[in-house]
PDB file of C-alpha atoms in Angstrom:
ATOM      1  CA  MET Y   1     164.552  61.225  85.836  1.00 63.00           C
ATOM      2  CA  GLN Y   2     163.705  64.564  84.216  1.00 85.00           C
ATOM      3  CA  ARG Y   3     161.501  62.865  81.639  1.00 78.00           C
ATOM      4  CA  GLN Y   4     159.389  61.395  84.430  1.00 82.00           C
ATOM      5  CA  TRP Y   5     158.791  64.867  85.871  1.00 88.00           C
ATOM      6  CA  LEU Y   6     158.012  66.264  82.420  1.00 88.00           C
ATOM      7  CA  TYR Y   7     155.361  63.586  81.861  1.00 85.00           C
ATOM      8  CA  THR Y   8     153.961  64.173  85.346  1.00 88.00           C
ATOM      9  CA  GLY Y   9     153.809  67.920  84.718  1.00 90.00           C
ATOM     10  CA  ILE Y  10     151.974  67.493  81.418  1.00 89.00           C
ATOM     11  CA  ILE Y  11     149.329  65.256  82.984  1.00 90.00           C
ATOM     12  CA  LEU Y  12     148.979  67.544  86.008  1.00 92.00           C
ATOM     13  CA  LEU Y  13     148.595  70.586  83.758  1.00 92.00           C
ATOM     14  CA  LEU Y  14     145.858  68.895  81.706  1.00 90.00           C
ATOM     15  CA  PHE Y  15     144.078  67.876  84.907  1.00 92.00           C
ATOM     16  CA  LEU Y  16     144.254  71.387  86.361  1.00 92.00           C
ATOM     17  CA  VAL Y  17     143.041  72.969  83.128  1.00 91.00           C
ATOM     18  CA  LEU Y  18     140.089  70.598  83.134  1.00 89.00           C
ATOM     19  CA  VAL Y  19     139.227  71.017  86.824  1.00 91.00           C
ATOM     20  CA  PHE Y  20     139.624  74.791  87.018  1.00 93.00           C
ATOM     21  CA  GLY Y  21     138.891  75.706  83.410  1.00 90.00           C
ATOM     22  CA  ILE Y  22     135.327  74.441  83.261  1.00 88.00           C
ATOM     23  CA  PRO Y  23     133.979  76.436  86.238  1.00 91.00           C
ATOM     24  CA  LEU Y  24     136.134  79.530  85.643  1.00 92.00           C
ATOM     25  CA  PHE Y  25     135.991  79.766  81.828  1.00 90.00           C
ATOM     26  CA  PRO Y  26     132.900  77.844  80.644  1.00 90.00           C
ATOM     27  CA  GLU Y  27     132.599  79.810  77.393  1.00 92.00           C
ATOM     28  CA  PHE Y  28     136.232  79.095  76.488  1.00 89.00           C
ATOM     29  CA  MET Y  29     135.959  75.394  77.318  1.00 89.00           C
ATOM     30  CA  ALA Y  30     132.773  75.149  75.234  1.00 91.00           C
ATOM     31  CA  ILE Y  31     134.487  76.193  71.980  1.00 91.00           C
ATOM     32  CA  ASP Y  32     133.692  73.660  69.270  1.00 92.00           C
ATOM     33  CA  VAL Y  33     136.745  71.786  68.036  1.00 91.00           C
ATOM     34  CA  ALA Y  34     135.480  69.045  65.733  1.00 89.00           C
ATOM     35  CA  GLY Y  35     131.871  68.058  65.248  1.00 88.00           C
ATOM     36  CA  PRO Y  36     130.153  67.601  68.610  1.00 90.00           C
ATOM     37  CA  MET Y  37     133.474  67.705  70.499  1.00 91.00           C
ATOM     38  CA  ASN Y  38     134.290  70.887  72.404  1.00 93.00           C
ATOM     39  CA  LEU Y  39     137.558  71.956  74.035  1.00 91.00           C
ATOM     40  CA  GLY Y  40     136.645  70.501  77.438  1.00 91.00           C
ATOM     41  CA  MET Y  41     135.889  67.121  75.897  1.00 92.00           C
ATOM     42  CA  LEU Y  42     139.152  67.222  73.949  1.00 92.00           C
ATOM     43  CA  ILE Y  43     141.172  67.899  77.102  1.00 91.00           C
ATOM     44  CA  PHE Y  44     139.315  65.082  78.872  1.00 92.00           C
ATOM     45  CA  LEU Y  45     140.117  62.732  75.995  1.00 92.00           C
ATOM     46  CA  LEU Y  46     143.775  63.802  75.931  1.00 91.00           C
ATOM     47  CA  LEU Y  47     144.019  63.265  79.676  1.00 92.00           C
ATOM     48  CA  HIS Y  48     142.717  59.709  79.389  1.00 92.00           C
ATOM     49  CA  VAL Y  49     144.703  58.757  76.302  1.00 93.00           C
ATOM     50  CA  LEU Y  50     147.963  60.554  77.000  1.00 91.00           C
ATOM     51  CA  THR Y  51     148.355  59.220  80.568  1.00 90.00           C
ATOM     52  CA  PRO Y  52     148.724  55.533  79.603  1.00 91.00           C
ATOM     53  CA  VAL Y  53     150.815  56.384  76.538  1.00 92.00           C
ATOM     54  CA  LEU Y  54     153.298  58.424  78.561  1.00 87.00           C
ATOM     55  CA  ALA Y  55     153.378  55.785  81.307  1.00 88.00           C
ATOM     56  CA  PHE Y  56     154.086  53.096  78.717  1.00 91.00           C
ATOM     57  CA  ARG Y  57     156.904  55.164  77.153  1.00 89.00           C
ATOM     58  CA  TYR Y  58     158.436  55.769  80.559  1.00 86.00           C
ATOM     59  CA  LEU Y  59     158.284  52.081  81.501  1.00 88.00           C
ATOM     60  CA  LYS Y  60     159.855  51.086  78.182  1.00 89.00           C
ATOM     61  CA  GLN Y  61     162.640  53.622  78.799  1.00 85.00           C
ATOM     62  CA  ILE Y  62     163.283  52.270  82.312  1.00 85.00           C
ATOM     63  CA  GLN Y  63     163.275  48.697  81.007  1.00 85.00           C
ATOM     64  CA  GLY Y  64     165.873  49.612  78.368  1.00 79.00           C
ATOM     65  CA  GLU Y  65     168.329  51.068  80.891  1.00 69.00           C
TER      66      GLU Y  65
END
């Protein structure tokens, strides 16, 4: 049960950083990370890749119990 809340917290934190970080800290979110990708784009990508991966891991864990 704690793993579920950990995964939920990670996704919620990424979402909040994206939603509040762009208007409050635009210069920080615009830092170049790799090529044309900046920090805001990286967080957006992590949010959309990490969510299904963590959901899949949680479902596999529940199925194994």
